Coordinates of C-alpha atoms and ligand atoms in Angstrom, one line a residue:
X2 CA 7.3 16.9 141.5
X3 CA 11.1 16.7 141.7
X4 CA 12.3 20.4 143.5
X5 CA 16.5 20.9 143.4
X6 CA 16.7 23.3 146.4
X7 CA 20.2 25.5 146.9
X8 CA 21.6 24.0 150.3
X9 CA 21.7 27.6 151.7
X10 CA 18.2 28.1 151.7
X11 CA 16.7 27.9 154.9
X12 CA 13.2 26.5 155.4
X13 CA 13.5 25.4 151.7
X14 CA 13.1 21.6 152.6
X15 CA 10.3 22.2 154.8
X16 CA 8.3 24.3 152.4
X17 CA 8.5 22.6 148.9
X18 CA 8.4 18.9 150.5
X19 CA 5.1 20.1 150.9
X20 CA 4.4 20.0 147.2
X21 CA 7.3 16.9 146.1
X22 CA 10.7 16.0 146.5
X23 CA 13.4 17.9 147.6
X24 CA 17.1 17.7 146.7
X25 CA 19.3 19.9 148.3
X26 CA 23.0 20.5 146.2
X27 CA 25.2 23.2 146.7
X28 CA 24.5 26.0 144.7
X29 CA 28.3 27.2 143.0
X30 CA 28.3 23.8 140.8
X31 CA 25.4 22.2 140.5
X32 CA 26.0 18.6 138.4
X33 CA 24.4 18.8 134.9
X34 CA 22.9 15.0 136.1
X35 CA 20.9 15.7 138.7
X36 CA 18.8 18.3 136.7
X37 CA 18.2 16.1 134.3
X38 CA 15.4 14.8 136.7
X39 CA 14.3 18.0 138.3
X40 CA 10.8 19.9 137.4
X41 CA 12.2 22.9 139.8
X42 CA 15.1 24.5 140.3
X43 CA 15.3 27.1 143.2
X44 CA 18.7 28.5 143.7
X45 CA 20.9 31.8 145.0
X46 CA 22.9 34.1 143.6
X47 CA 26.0 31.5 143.3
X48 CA 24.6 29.2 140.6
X49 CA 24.7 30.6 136.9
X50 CA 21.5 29.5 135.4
X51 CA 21.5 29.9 131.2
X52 CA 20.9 27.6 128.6
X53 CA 23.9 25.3 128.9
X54 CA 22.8 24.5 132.4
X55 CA 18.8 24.1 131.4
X56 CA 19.5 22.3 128.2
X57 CA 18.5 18.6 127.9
X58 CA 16.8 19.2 131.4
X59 CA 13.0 18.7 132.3
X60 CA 13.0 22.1 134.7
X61 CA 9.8 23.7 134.1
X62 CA 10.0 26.6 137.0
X63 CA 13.2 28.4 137.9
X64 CA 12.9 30.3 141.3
X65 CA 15.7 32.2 142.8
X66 CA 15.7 33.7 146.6
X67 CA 18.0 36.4 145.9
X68 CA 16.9 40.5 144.6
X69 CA 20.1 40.4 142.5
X70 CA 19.0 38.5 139.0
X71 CA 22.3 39.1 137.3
X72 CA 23.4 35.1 137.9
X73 CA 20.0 34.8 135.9
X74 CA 20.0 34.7 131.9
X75 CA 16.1 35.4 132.0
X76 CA 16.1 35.7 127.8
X77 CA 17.1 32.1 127.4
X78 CA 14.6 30.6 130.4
X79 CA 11.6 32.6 128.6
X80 CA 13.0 31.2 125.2
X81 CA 13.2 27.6 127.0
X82 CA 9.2 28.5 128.2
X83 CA 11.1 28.1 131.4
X84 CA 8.8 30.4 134.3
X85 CA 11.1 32.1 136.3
X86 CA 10.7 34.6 139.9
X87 CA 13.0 36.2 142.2
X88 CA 12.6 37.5 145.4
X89 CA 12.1 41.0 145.4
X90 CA 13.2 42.9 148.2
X91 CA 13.5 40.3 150.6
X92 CA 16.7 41.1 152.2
X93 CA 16.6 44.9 151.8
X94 CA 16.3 45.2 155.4
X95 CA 19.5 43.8 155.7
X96 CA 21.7 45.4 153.7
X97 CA 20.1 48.6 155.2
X98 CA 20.9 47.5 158.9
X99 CA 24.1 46.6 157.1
X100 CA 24.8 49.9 156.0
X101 CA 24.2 51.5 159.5
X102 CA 26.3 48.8 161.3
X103 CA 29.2 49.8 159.2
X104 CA 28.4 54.0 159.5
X105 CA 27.8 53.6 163.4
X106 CA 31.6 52.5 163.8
X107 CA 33.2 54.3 161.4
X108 CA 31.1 57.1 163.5
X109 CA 32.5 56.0 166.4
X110 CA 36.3 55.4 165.4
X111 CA 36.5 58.4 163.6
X112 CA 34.2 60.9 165.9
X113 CA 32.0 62.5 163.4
X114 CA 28.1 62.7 164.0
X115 CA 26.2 61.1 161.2
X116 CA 23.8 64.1 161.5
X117 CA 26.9 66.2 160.2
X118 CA 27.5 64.0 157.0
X119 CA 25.3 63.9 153.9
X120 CA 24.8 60.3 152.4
X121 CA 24.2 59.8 148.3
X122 CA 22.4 57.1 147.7
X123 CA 23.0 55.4 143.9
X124 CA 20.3 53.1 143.8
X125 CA 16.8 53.8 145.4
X126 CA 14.8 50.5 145.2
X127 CA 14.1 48.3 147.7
X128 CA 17.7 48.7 149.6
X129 CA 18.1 52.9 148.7
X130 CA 14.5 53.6 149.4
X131 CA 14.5 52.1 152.9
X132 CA 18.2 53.5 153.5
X133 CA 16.8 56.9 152.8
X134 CA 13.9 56.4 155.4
X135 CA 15.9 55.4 158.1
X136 CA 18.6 58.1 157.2
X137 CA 15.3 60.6 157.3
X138 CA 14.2 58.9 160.8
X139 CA 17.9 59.9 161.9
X140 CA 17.4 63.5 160.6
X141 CA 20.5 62.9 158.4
X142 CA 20.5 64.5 155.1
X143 CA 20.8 62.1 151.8
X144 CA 21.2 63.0 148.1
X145 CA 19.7 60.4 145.6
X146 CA 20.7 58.9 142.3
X147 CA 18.3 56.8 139.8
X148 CA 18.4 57.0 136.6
X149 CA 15.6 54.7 135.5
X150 CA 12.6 56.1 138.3
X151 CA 14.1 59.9 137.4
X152 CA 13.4 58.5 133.5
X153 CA 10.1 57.2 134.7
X154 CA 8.9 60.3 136.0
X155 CA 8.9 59.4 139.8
X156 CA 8.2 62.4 142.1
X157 CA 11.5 62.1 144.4
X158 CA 14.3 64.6 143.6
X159 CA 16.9 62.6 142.0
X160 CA 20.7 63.7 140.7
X161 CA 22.9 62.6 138.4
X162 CA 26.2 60.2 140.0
X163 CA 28.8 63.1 139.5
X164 CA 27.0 65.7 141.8
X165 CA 26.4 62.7 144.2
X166 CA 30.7 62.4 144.5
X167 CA 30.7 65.8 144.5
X168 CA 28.5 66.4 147.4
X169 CA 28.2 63.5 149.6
X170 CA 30.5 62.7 152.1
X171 CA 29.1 59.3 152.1
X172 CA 28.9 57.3 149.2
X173 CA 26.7 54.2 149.3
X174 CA 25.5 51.9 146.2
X175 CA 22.1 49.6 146.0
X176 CA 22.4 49.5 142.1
X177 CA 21.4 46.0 140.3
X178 CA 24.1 44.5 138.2
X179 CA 23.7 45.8 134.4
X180 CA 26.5 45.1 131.8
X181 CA 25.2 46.8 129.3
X182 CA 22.3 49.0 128.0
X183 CA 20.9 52.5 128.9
X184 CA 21.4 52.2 132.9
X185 CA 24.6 49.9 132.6
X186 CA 26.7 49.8 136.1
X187 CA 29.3 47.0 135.6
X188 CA 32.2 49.8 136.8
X189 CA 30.0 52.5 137.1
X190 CA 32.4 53.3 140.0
X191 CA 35.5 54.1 137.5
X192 CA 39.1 55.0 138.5
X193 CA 38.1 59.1 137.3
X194 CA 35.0 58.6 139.9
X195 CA 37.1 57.2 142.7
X196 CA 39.4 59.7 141.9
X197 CA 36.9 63.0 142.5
X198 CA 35.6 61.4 146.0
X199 CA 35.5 64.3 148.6
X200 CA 38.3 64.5 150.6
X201 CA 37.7 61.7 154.2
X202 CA 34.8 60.3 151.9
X203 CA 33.2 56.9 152.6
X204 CA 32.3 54.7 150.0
X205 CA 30.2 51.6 150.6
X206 CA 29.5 48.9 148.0
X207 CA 26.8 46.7 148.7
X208 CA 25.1 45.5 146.1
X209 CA 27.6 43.8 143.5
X210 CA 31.4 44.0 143.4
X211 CA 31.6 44.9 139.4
X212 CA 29.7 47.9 139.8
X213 CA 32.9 49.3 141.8
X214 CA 36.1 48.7 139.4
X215 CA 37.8 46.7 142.0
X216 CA 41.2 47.2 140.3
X217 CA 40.9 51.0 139.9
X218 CA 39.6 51.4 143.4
X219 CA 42.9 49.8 144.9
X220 CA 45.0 52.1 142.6
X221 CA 42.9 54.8 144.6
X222 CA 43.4 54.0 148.2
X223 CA 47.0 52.9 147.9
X224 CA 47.4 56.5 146.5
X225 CA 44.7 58.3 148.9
X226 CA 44.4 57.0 152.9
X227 CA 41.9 59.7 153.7
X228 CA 39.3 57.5 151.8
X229 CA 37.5 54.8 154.3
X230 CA 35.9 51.7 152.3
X231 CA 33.4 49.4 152.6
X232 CA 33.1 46.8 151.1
X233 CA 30.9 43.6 151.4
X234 CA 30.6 42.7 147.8
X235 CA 33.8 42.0 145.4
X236 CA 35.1 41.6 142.1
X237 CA 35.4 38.8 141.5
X238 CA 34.0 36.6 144.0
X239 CA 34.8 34.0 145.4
X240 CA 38.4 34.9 144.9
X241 CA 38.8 38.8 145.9
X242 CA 41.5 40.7 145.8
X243 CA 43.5 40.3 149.1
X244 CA 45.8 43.7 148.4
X245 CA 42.2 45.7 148.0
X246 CA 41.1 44.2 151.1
X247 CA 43.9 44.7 153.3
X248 CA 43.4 48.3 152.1
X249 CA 39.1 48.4 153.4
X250 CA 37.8 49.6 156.3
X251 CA 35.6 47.3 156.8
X252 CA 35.3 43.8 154.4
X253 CA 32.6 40.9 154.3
X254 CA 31.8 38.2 152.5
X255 CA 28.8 38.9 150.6
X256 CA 26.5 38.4 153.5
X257 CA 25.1 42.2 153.8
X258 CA 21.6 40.6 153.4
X259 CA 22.0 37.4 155.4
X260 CA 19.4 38.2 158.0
X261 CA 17.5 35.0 159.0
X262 CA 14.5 36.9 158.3
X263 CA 16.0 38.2 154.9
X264 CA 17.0 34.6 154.3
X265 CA 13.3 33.4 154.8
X266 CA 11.5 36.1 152.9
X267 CA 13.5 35.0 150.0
X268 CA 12.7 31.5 150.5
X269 CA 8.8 31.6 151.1
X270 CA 8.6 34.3 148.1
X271 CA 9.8 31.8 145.8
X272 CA 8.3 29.1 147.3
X273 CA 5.0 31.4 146.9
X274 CA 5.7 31.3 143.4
X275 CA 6.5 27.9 142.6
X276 CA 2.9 27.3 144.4
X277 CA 1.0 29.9 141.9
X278 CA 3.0 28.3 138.9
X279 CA 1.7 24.6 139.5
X280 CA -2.0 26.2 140.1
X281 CA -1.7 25.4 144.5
X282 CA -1.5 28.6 146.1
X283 CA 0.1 28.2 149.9
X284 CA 0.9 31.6 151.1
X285 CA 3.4 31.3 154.3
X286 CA 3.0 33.4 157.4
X287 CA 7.0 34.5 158.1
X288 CA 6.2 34.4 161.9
X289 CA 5.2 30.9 161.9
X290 CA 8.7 29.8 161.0
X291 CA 11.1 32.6 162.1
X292 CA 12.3 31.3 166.0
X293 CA 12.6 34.2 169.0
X294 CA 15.7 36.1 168.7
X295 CA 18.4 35.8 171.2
X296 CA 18.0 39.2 172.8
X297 CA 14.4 40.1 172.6
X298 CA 13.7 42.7 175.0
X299 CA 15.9 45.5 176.1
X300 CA 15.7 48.5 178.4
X301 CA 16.6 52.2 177.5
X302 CA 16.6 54.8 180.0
X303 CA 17.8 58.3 178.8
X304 CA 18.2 59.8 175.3
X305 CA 18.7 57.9 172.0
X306 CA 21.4 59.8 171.0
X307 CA 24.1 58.1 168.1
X308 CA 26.2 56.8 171.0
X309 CA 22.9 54.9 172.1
X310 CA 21.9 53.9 168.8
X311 CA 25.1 52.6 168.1
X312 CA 24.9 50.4 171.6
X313 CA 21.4 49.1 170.4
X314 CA 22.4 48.4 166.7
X315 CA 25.5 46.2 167.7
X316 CA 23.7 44.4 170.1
X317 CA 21.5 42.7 167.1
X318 CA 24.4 43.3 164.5
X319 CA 27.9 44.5 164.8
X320 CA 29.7 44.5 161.4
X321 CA 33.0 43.2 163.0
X322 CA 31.5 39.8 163.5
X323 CA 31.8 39.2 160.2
X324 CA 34.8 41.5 158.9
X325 CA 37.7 39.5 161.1
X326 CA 37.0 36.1 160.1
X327 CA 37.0 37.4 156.5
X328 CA 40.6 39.0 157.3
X329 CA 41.5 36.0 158.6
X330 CA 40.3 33.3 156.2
X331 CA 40.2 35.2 152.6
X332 CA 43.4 33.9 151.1
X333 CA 42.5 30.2 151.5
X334 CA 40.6 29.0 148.4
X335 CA 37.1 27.9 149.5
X336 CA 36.9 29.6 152.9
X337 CA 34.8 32.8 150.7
X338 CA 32.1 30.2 150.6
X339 CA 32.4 28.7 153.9
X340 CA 32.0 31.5 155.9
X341 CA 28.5 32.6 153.8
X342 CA 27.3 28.7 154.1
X343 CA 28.5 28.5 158.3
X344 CA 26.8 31.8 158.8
X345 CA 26.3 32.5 162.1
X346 CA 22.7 33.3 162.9
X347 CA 21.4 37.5 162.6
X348 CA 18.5 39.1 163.2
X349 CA 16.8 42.2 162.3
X350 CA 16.1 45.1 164.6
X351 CA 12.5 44.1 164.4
X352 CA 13.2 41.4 166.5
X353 CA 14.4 43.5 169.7
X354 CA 11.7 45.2 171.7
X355 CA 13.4 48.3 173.4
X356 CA 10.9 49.9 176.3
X357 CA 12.1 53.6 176.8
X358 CA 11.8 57.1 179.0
X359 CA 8.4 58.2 176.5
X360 CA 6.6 57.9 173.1
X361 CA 8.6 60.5 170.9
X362 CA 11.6 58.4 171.7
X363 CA 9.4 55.2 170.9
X364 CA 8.2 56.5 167.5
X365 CA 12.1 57.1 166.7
X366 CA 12.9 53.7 167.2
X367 CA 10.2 52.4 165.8
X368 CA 10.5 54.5 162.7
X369 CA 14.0 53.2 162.5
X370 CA 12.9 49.6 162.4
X371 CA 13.3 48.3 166.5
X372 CA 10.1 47.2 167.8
X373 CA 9.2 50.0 170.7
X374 CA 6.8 51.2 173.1
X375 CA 7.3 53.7 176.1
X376 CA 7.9 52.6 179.8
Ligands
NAI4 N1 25.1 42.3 149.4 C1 24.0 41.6 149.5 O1 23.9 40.7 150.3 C2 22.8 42.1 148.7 C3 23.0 42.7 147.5 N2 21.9 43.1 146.7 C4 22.2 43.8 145.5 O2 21.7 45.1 145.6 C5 20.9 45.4 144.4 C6 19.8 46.4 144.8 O3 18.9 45.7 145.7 P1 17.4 46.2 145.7 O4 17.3 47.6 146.2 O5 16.6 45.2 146.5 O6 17.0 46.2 144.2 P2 15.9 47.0 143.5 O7 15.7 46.4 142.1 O8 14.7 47.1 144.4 O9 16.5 48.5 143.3 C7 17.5 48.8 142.5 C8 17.4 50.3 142.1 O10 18.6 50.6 141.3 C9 18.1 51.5 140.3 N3 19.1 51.5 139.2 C10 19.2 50.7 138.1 N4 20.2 51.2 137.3 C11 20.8 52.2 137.9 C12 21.8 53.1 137.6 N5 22.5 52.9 136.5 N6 22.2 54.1 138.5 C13 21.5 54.2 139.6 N7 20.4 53.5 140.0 C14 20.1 52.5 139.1 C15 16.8 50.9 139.9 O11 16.0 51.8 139.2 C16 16.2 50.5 141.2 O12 15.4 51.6 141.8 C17 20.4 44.1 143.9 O13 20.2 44.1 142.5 C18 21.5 43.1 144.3 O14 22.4 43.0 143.2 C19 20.6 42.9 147.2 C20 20.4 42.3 148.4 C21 21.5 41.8 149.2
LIG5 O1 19.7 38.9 147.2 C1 20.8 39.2 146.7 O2 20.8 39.8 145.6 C2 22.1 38.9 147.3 O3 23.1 39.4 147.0 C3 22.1 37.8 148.3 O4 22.0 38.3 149.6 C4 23.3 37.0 148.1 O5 23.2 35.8 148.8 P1 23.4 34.4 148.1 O6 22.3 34.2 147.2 O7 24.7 34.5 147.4 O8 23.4 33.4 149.2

């Protein structure tokens, strides 16, 4: 078997050498040529695949380590008997840790208690879901939007987007990308939405730039500075809009669910896949490849009050890391692309072991994703 692996995949040599030969390309443009002799394709969410970039090509399996399909034209692969999977969410944890990263500081530089703030959530899968938990582990209060599980009958207590912007001071969206159809999202953020954000309200796009009209939302915040925006996802990508992102809060490049262990989850669940489709199952234990963290073990003695929290969330991730090289680098063609592909290594909160004071703050943590026990 011939296997055309995206060169941002970690562990992706290792695991599908085991079942042929592996090709590594980069994902943006990958040549028309060298698919001509590939059985598999796994890529991210950079590479378009449709029927232009199948045709003429022997690719029986197309797998794809991402949660976002929309780079995916899944009616032309079925049409092509192409078998395709994706990596459901793998990175959710991520974007979650993401998410508090970037409310932790914006806590912290604007003194308000997160406890004190309600938080809609448009989009409760994989990402909204988990948000909402940790939020609930917190004790702060969220509203939630989703059309298709309210549609399907699911027992939580959804709301419709407008009462969201009218009631939550933070505004945070985990939607996929849809451009068209019942549930459609491509600028489901419009300028008359941007428009009726509370007053000091925080909006946070991390799931994909389109669903936030980009051009609309920079019409807004030259007009209103009591907004804050964050914003890790753009439109279009790679080449943003530098006068919206001079205007953000807080600005990445795409790389709200580049955990190492969010990485890895998305490559052994394809790799998982690929496996089932050519009849070998090989499921991979995620411990036996992740490494030890850098910080592993931590001590903390008193509360776990936000300042705390905050102290322990930054040591594993702190947004900044990632918003001033963006700043710094956005303008020059290419450098999108280099900062995701030269990312520096980040963990999960899983992978820090805090011992504390006793067990009700150890169940906190733990219920908030650090690995915990008392002292
Ligand atoms: N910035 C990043 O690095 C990452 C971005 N993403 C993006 O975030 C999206 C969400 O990720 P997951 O939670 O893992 O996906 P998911 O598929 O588990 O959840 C998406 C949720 O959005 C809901 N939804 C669909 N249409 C909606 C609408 N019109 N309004 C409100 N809700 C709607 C769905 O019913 C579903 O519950 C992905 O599709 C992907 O595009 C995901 C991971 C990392
Ligand atoms: O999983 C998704 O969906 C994402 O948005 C990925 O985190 C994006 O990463 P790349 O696939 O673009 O490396």
């Amino acid at each position: 078997m011939k296997i055309l692996v995206d060169e941002n995949m970690p562990y992706a040599r290792e695991l599908f050498s085991r079942s042929g030969v592996v090709t590594a390309v980069p994902g943006r443009s990958i040549p028309h040529d060298v698919l001509k002799h590939a059985d598999g394709l796994m890529v991210r969410s950079v590479t378009k695949v449709n029927q232009t970039l199948l045709a003429g090509t022997p690719v029986k399996f197309v797998g794809t380590a991402t949660a976002g399909t929309d780079h995916i034209d899944q009616q032309a692969l079925a049409q092509q008997g192409v078998i395709f999977s994706s990596a459901p969410g793998c990175n959710a944890v991520a974007v979650v840790e993401y998410v508090f990263s970037a409310l932790l500081l914006l806590a912290e530089r604007d003194g308000f208690a997160l406890t004190d703030r309600t938080v809609g959530i448009v989009g409760v899968g994989n990402v909204g879901m988990r948000l909402q938990q940790r939020l609930q582990a917190l004790g702060v209060r969220s509203l939630l939007c989703d059309p298709p599980r309210a549609d399907r009958g699911d027992r939580e207590s959804f709301q419709d987007i407008d009462s969201l912007i009218n009631d939550a001071d933070i505004l945070t969206f985990h939607t996929p990308l849809y451009k068209e159809g019942p549930y459609c999202t491509w600028h489901l953020m419009d300028e008359a939405r941007l428009r009726a954000l509370k007053p000091d309200a925080i909006l946070i796009n991390a799931c994909r730039g389109p669903v936030v009209d980009n051009a609309a939302l920079l019409r807004v915040l030259q007009q209103r500075h009591d907004l804050s925006v964050v914003l890790d996802v753009w439109e279009p990508e790679p080449d943003l809009s530098i006068a919206l992102l001079a205007q953000t809060d807080i600005a990445t490049a795409h790389i709200a669910g580049y955990t190492l262990e969010g990485k890895a989850r998305g490559t052994t669940q394809v790799y998982e896949a690929w496996c089932e489709f050519l009849g070998k199952p090989d499921p991979v234990a995620l411990d036996s490849l992740l490494p030890v963290a850098d910080f592993s073990n931590i001590e903390l003695h008193g509360p776990l009050d936000q300042p705390a929290l905050k102290r322990l969330v930054h040591l594993v991730y702190d947004v900044r890391r990632d918003d001033a090289p963006l700043r710094k680098v956005a303008a020059v063609p290419g450098e999108f692309d280099r900062l995701r592909k030269n990312y520096l290594e980040r963990r999960e909160w899983s992978s820090l072991h805090v011992t504390c004071d006793n067990e009700h703050i150890a169940s906190q943590l733990r219920a908030l994703g650090f690995s915990a026990a008392a002292r």
